Amino acid sequence: MVEQRLSVIADTDLDRAGLERELEKTWGAQPGFWGMIATVDHKVIARRYIVTAFVFLILGGLLALAMRLQLAQPEARFINPDRYNQIFTMHGSNMMFLFAVPVMEAMAVYLVPLMVGTRNIAFPRLNAFSYWVFLAGGILLWLAFLLDAAPDVGWFAYVPLAGPEYGAGKRADIWAQMITFTELSALAIAVEIVVTVFTQRAPGMSLDRIPLLVWAMLVMAFLVIMAMPAIMFASSTLIMDRLVGTQFYNPAEGGDALLWQHVFWFFGHPEVYIIFLPAVGMVSTILPTFVQRPVFGYLPLVMALIATGILSFGLWVHHMFVVGLPRLGESFFTASSMAIAVPAGIQIFCWLATLWAGRPVFKVPMLFIIGFIITFVIGGLTGVMVASVPFDTQVHDTYFVVAHFHYVLIGGAVYPLLAAIYYWFPKMTGRMMSEILGRWAFWLIFIGFHLTFFPMHILGLQGMPRRIYTYQPELPWGGLNLFVSLSSVMLAAGFLVFFIDAVRSCVHGPKAGENPWNAPTLEWATSSPPPSYNFRSIPVVEDRNPLWSRPGELTVAAGLRTDRRELLVTSVVEALPHARESSAPQSVWPFWAAIATSIMLIWSMFSAWAVVWGSMPIAIALIGWFWPKGAPEEES
Amino acid sequence: MKERVALDVSHLPLHATGTASPTWWGTCAFMLIEASGFSLAIAVYFYLMSLAPIWPIDVPPPDLRAGTVLTALLVASVVPNMLVSRWARQRNMWRVRVGLVVMSVTGIVPLVFRAYEFPALHVLWDDNAYGSITWTILGLHTTHILTDLVDTLVLTCLMFSRHGDNARRYGDVEDNCLYWNFVVITWLPIYACLYWVPRL
Amino acid sequence: MKRTLLLLPVILSGCAGVQSALDAQGQSAILLRNLIFVIVIVCSIVWLAVMAMLFWALLRRDRPKPEDSRTDKPMQTAVIAAVAATVVIITGLTVASFYTTRGLGPVPDVDVTIRVRAQQWWWQFTYEDREPVHAFQTANEIHIPVGKNVRVLLESIDVIHSFWVPSLAGKQDLIPGRENVLTLRAEKPGFYRGQCAEFCGLQHSHMAFVVIAEDEQNYRQWEATQRATPSEPREAEALAGKAVFMARQCSACHTIRGTQATGISGPDLTHVGSRMTIGAGLMENSRGSLAAWIADPQTLKPGNSMPLVPLSAQELRQISAYMESLK
Ligand code: HEA
Ligand code: HEA
Ligand code: CUA
Ligand SMILES: [Cu+2]
């Protein structure tokens, strides 16, 4: 005991270089393959997550292009109906579960610890586990697609089409199990985010000083925690109906087909805000930097985030307006769906006020944010349109809805995401992306997007249902469809430019300093890219925009040990320091646990006994994970 | 950037305890996940009930005996559980060890009664929707007990090993107790729902 | 019948009104179109207003210093005003929707009741009658009297489908284990294409049907023809076709009233020759297309539930002649 005490090194005993060396020794990843597998550095894991999610965006986008090829002319025969059904199901599921949700979570994993000024995310091993499980889910789905056995029931897999009687083969099971994988990984991250935000904020970062992005991620995490169990329940009961003959969705035995829709959308609606809230958090964080003025209306913006989160649990029925529910209930859901325009409006108006009062600098991230406002408001307003029950009876399940959700998903979430990539790229890689290519990407994507998706509103009103693999030449949709398909090439070109820029800039981009945009939040107070320990010393925060209020100077806390992974635990409301807590060192066990979990989940599509036998390796891996190894992090 | 030291934290403890600890919050977050799951399952139960002309479908309500004994056992187990938690807070190694052994047994006994609960439902999971939802809810709660039991067993082994005497372990014991209380508390509405609602 | 033929080119050439929510010809569809116009206009104005604010905010000249907090007050007022306006507008839209829904409610006096049984991937329509002997079935085509309320009872025998004739009314799902109701009322005679709107599997794209609205007299005449059993074909080829039909699997799946063909897994063919399309809107009905369909339904509509029944060229000609004769 005494000996150990003597070897303890506190940061105050060292000079700058020595401190950095010691910290790197403690926090750095081990070299080599197993070091890579075992790492628990939130930045490394987030980077993997982001890159993987963007790969899924490319794959999903290519599927979209395939659909557009098939729909470009009536009665085209490029893709047969079976393949087409797989393709749109894959496109939707892939974009929602493997791209949009994970990429937002990954941004949270990267940014939240840096923005709250701590050294690693809470439960870093769970974080590593989460990535492996996500990867396994993605591989499962795409392998099935390569084997021509991909799900073909749409991204919400309505029963009975997905049920035991009509969904032949393992296709629907693969869909359901892919959901389980992504849910697991999402839940893990949500827990990490909540705990990181609640207990690991820099001293002084009281609730009213938390960066808006962090607030958004916190609300998103709560949505995940409360909504995802619903889809877990849904996907598990679907598999049970298919595998062991339960009768949840069988009307002949007391089950109900609509039960599926209720449970799915109870999750599915919050899901879209799980994608959208991080995006608005990004906007609220990036915008002030490019007008060089604090955001107007911090408190209303936080309230709007929370209100959207709460309201989102009361809207699910608006996806079911034509199933024949009681009139009164429908009116309630119209009112609640429209009510969500209020928090959305508050945010838009606060951003406009910020722009009005500031001095806009038209760099690429700013362009994407302006594009976001223009586009998202259209998408939001078409959302308000479909929220009206009678209106929706004409456009539900048509291209009008397809237009609505691409406007909000791409305009409302992907634009801010691209802004965020341009904005944080220098932090993540140490290099800037190209302004010139960025402008090209922006204009191609912006114009290509509107040309692609605006005509879909008209197609929908002209009666074109969604999810059709072809249509007859007599129907008046040919011209617009051709136009849409051609435009989607422009949109794709925009994404291509973006990807080229990103890859090129990784290697050749000009070096970025610590804070290339003169931004106010903590992630810019450390080097780019940040070292494995994030901050040489934990910052101490005295207001909302620490880097603006004291340019060139950072107040920090001293006295942390450097010979173990140590960070500060602070109180929930006021962020008063409570303790020096250790953060788990790296380990390969999360990887093994993920492998064991994947085996169990995949096996359980074929046999219910997998749940029994497959749990045992998982239990072993978990014991290996948690059993103490005598590391200094385990002391107290 | 210039750094100015504004705070010295070297006097702070090396480990956060109780509600200040990240593990405690993590446990709460997982409990919230599970609570959402159970609430949803119960909501589905009532939804299916509202659709059925008679409930339970085609069978009498479940026999009360096994379920009621199990409920009594679970409620009673809260007492030793709280004691273990208190001993852990007091860092009393010897008592914590004994307490954990008791809690391991207390985790196993309900499983025995649970085995009799399934037949007491008079219905199989694939008979009808009533069977499906009751088996699912009961099954979920059984996994709940099982996971906590495994957790308790591992923790008991840990406390008997050289890693036992450590403030962190005591924290783990407290969190484990918290979790067991949660297992008991979730059972109460489920018990009411499975056994008494069909008798209304 | 003659008018039917006259209008045929119109529907097949695909005039804009064939299947469009904007080309409203039914009572509900007209109400809905009006609501759609109102909401779209209101929302467009909102968008333009937001864009005006955006561009003003981006392009205006004299900017205050960042530290200057004098702008806070007017901005606060502006934001509050805009939010208040939002509340007013969405309240208005909610009320408008509510009243439109009320206007679409079930009607007390119903003239015709049609039971729809949707299945992968065609529509079975049963015209109900208080006297069951008067009930009759068609497939993928219904006739309704103009200006009368038609009650449509919606059921599904397999997966979820959705009944949608945009020019007449909004859509309504058909869900196994449940029954939904929809009222159709055409204000003008004409052809209205409808299509299944809920994804229902492989051939969801080819699950269309036609609603033919005609005046009372024509409608009654059509109804009478449908009720009657078809007379014996006069053409020799068709007569031979009948024999083939009865001898092959056809009769196991299809019903032709007045014959021994009583199968129920395929569409009722009693008056198939009088319908405008076959294969759920897949093709215009003619002897040629009937032959093409019967010869190889799986190429024309891959995956549909009618198998390829091997027939010689002559048998095929005969069967098609018979089908065509079933007016
Ligand atoms: C990022 C994702 C996202 C977002 C943010 C939204 C936002 C909204 N959505 Fe959307 N939605 C989806 C993703 C999203 N949606 C998806 C994926 C589907 C389809 C799923 C499928 O079927 O495959 C869908 C489908 C969908 C439906 C079902 C349609 C149908 O199937 O028939 C409905 C119905 O009410 C709806 C409503 C809304 C509303 C009211 C909002 C609101 O939040 C919008 C609020 C915003 C504004 C209103 C604009 C800003 C406000 C102002 C500028 C103030 C002034 C405004 C007024 C005065 C009105 N959405
Ligand atoms: C975030 C989610 C998201 C995103 C980004 C997109 C993006 C696109 N979507 Fe998607 N879409 C959905 C979510 C999304 N979609 C969902 C949920 C559905 C419903 C599914 C269902 O009904 O079940 C749907 C359905 C859907 C349909 C309706 C299908 C049908 O009902 O039959 C269509 C049709 O046009 C479509 C088109 C497109 C297009 C053209 C894009 C484009 O924006 C794509 C642009 C991107 C690319 C083209 C990638 C470009 C990349 C390269 C070219 C780079 C190659 C480079 C390298 C190899 C380095 N989508
Ligand atoms: Cu029937 Cu789509
Ligand atoms: Cu929704």
CSV table of N, CA and C in Angstrom, one decimal, chain C residues 179-229:
chain,number,residue,atom,x,y,z
C,179,GLU,N,-62.8,-4.8,-39.8
C,179,GLU,CA,-63.6,-4.3,-40.9
C,179,GLU,C,-63.7,-2.8,-40.9
C,180,ASN,N,-63.3,-2.2,-42.0
C,180,ASN,CA,-63.4,-0.7,-42.1
C,180,ASN,C,-64.5,-0.4,-43.0
C,181,VAL,N,-65.0,0.9,-42.9
C,181,VAL,CA,-66.1,1.3,-43.8
C,181,VAL,C,-65.7,2.6,-44.5
C,182,LEU,N,-66.1,2.8,-45.7
C,182,LEU,CA,-65.8,4.0,-46.4
C,182,LEU,C,-67.0,4.4,-47.3
C,183,THR,N,-67.3,5.6,-47.4
C,183,THR,CA,-68.4,6.0,-48.2
C,183,THR,C,-67.8,6.6,-49.5
C,184,LEU,N,-68.3,6.1,-50.6
C,184,LEU,CA,-68.0,6.7,-51.9
C,184,LEU,C,-69.2,7.4,-52.5
C,185,ARG,N,-69.0,8.6,-53.1
C,185,ARG,CA,-70.1,9.2,-53.8
C,185,ARG,C,-69.5,10.0,-54.9
C,186,ALA,N,-69.8,9.5,-56.1
C,186,ALA,CA,-69.2,10.2,-57.3
C,186,ALA,C,-70.2,11.3,-57.7
C,187,GLU,N,-69.7,12.5,-58.1
C,187,GLU,CA,-70.6,13.6,-58.5
C,187,GLU,C,-70.7,13.6,-60.0
C,188,LYS,N,-69.8,13.0,-60.7
C,188,LYS,CA,-69.8,13.0,-62.1
C,188,LYS,C,-69.6,11.6,-62.7
C,189,PRO,N,-70.3,11.3,-63.8
C,189,PRO,CA,-70.0,10.0,-64.4
C,189,PRO,C,-68.6,9.9,-64.9
C,190,GLY,N,-68.0,8.8,-64.9
C,190,GLY,CA,-66.6,8.7,-65.4
C,190,GLY,C,-65.9,7.4,-64.9
C,191,PHE,N,-64.7,7.3,-65.3
C,191,PHE,CA,-63.9,6.2,-64.8
C,191,PHE,C,-62.9,6.7,-63.8
C,192,TYR,N,-62.8,6.0,-62.7
C,192,TYR,CA,-61.8,6.5,-61.7
C,192,TYR,C,-60.9,5.3,-61.3
C,193,ARG,N,-59.6,5.5,-61.6
C,193,ARG,CA,-58.7,4.4,-61.3
C,193,ARG,C,-58.4,4.4,-59.8
C,194,GLY,N,-58.3,3.2,-59.2
C,194,GLY,CA,-57.9,3.1,-57.8
C,194,GLY,C,-56.8,2.2,-57.7
C,195,GLN,N,-56.1,2.2,-56.6
C,195,GLN,CA,-54.9,1.4,-56.5
C,195,GLN,C,-54.6,1.0,-55.1
C,196,CYS,N,-54.1,-0.1,-54.8
C,196,CYS,CA,-53.8,-0.5,-53.5
C,196,CYS,C,-52.6,0.4,-53.0
C,197,ALA,N,-52.8,0.9,-51.8
C,197,ALA,CA,-51.8,1.9,-51.4
C,197,ALA,C,-50.9,1.4,-50.3
C,198,GLU,N,-51.2,0.2,-49.7
C,198,GLU,CA,-50.4,-0.3,-48.6
C,198,GLU,C,-49.5,-1.4,-49.2
C,199,PHE,N,-48.2,-1.3,-48.9
C,199,PHE,CA,-47.4,-2.4,-49.5
C,199,PHE,C,-47.8,-3.8,-49.0
C,200,CYS,N,-48.1,-4.6,-50.0
C,200,CYS,CA,-48.6,-5.9,-49.7
C,200,CYS,C,-47.9,-7.1,-50.3
C,201,GLY,N,-46.6,-6.8,-50.7
C,201,GLY,CA,-45.8,-7.9,-51.2
C,201,GLY,C,-45.5,-7.8,-52.7
C,202,LEU,N,-45.1,-8.9,-53.2
C,202,LEU,CA,-44.5,-8.9,-54.5
C,202,LEU,C,-45.2,-8.0,-55.6
C,203,GLN,N,-46.5,-8.1,-55.7
C,203,GLN,CA,-47.2,-7.4,-56.8
C,203,GLN,C,-48.0,-6.3,-56.3
C,204,HIS,N,-47.6,-5.7,-55.2
C,204,HIS,CA,-48.3,-4.5,-54.7
C,204,HIS,C,-48.5,-3.4,-55.9
C,205,SER,N,-47.5,-3.4,-56.8
C,205,SER,CA,-47.6,-2.4,-57.8
C,205,SER,C,-48.7,-2.7,-58.8
C,206,HIS,N,-49.1,-3.9,-58.9
C,206,HIS,CA,-50.2,-4.3,-59.8
C,206,HIS,C,-51.4,-4.7,-59.1
C,207,MET,N,-51.9,-3.8,-58.3
C,207,MET,CA,-53.1,-4.2,-57.6
C,207,MET,C,-54.1,-3.0,-57.7
C,208,ALA,N,-54.5,-2.8,-59.0
C,208,ALA,CA,-55.3,-1.6,-59.3
C,208,ALA,C,-56.8,-2.1,-59.5
C,209,PHE,N,-57.7,-1.1,-59.6
C,209,PHE,CA,-59.0,-1.5,-60.0
C,209,PHE,C,-59.7,-0.2,-60.6
C,210,VAL,N,-60.9,-0.4,-61.1
C,210,VAL,CA,-61.5,0.7,-61.7
C,210,VAL,C,-62.9,0.9,-61.1
C,211,VAL,N,-63.2,2.2,-60.8
C,211,VAL,CA,-64.6,2.5,-60.4
C,211,VAL,C,-65.3,3.2,-61.6
C,212,ILE,N,-66.4,2.7,-62.0
C,212,ILE,CA,-67.1,3.3,-63.1
C,212,ILE,C,-68.4,3.9,-62.5
C,213,ALA,N,-68.5,5.2,-62.6
C,213,ALA,CA,-69.7,5.9,-62.1
C,213,ALA,C,-70.6,6.2,-63.3
C,214,GLU,N,-71.8,5.8,-63.2
C,214,GLU,CA,-72.7,6.0,-64.3
C,214,GLU,C,-74.1,6.4,-63.7
C,215,ASP,N,-74.9,6.9,-64.6
C,215,ASP,CA,-76.2,7.4,-64.1
C,215,ASP,C,-77.0,6.2,-63.6
C,216,GLU,N,-78.0,6.5,-62.8
C,216,GLU,CA,-78.9,5.5,-62.2
C,216,GLU,C,-79.3,4.4,-63.1
C,217,GLN,N,-79.8,4.9,-64.3
C,217,GLN,CA,-80.4,3.9,-65.2
C,217,GLN,C,-79.4,2.9,-65.8
C,218,ASN,N,-78.2,3.4,-66.2
C,218,ASN,CA,-77.2,2.5,-66.7
C,218,ASN,C,-76.7,1.6,-65.6
C,219,TYR,N,-76.6,2.2,-64.4
C,219,TYR,CA,-76.2,1.4,-63.3
C,219,TYR,C,-77.1,0.2,-63.0
C,220,ARG,N,-78.4,0.5,-63.0
C,220,ARG,CA,-79.4,-0.6,-62.8
C,220,ARG,C,-79.3,-1.6,-63.8
C,221,GLN,N,-79.1,-1.2,-65.0
C,221,GLN,CA,-79.0,-2.1,-66.1
C,221,GLN,C,-77.8,-3.0,-65.9
C,222,TRP,N,-76.7,-2.4,-65.6
C,222,TRP,CA,-75.5,-3.2,-65.4
C,222,TRP,C,-75.7,-4.2,-64.3
C,223,GLU,N,-76.3,-3.7,-63.2
C,223,GLU,CA,-76.6,-4.5,-62.0
C,223,GLU,C,-77.4,-5.8,-62.4
C,224,ALA,N,-78.4,-5.5,-63.2
C,224,ALA,CA,-79.3,-6.6,-63.7
C,224,ALA,C,-78.5,-7.7,-64.5
C,225,THR,N,-77.6,-7.2,-65.4
C,225,THR,CA,-76.8,-8.1,-66.2
C,225,THR,C,-75.9,-8.9,-65.3
C,226,GLN,N,-75.3,-8.2,-64.3
C,226,GLN,CA,-74.4,-8.9,-63.4
C,226,GLN,C,-75.1,-10.0,-62.6
C,227,ARG,N,-76.3,-9.7,-62.2
C,227,ARG,CA,-77.0,-10.7,-61.4
C,227,ARG,C,-77.4,-11.9,-62.2
C,228,ALA,N,-77.6,-11.7,-63.5
C,228,ALA,CA,-78.1,-12.9,-64.3
C,228,ALA,C,-76.9,-13.8,-64.6
C,229,THR,N,-77.2,-15.0,-64.8
C,229,THR,CA,-76.1,-15.9,-65.2
C,229,THR,C,-75.9,-15.7,-66.7
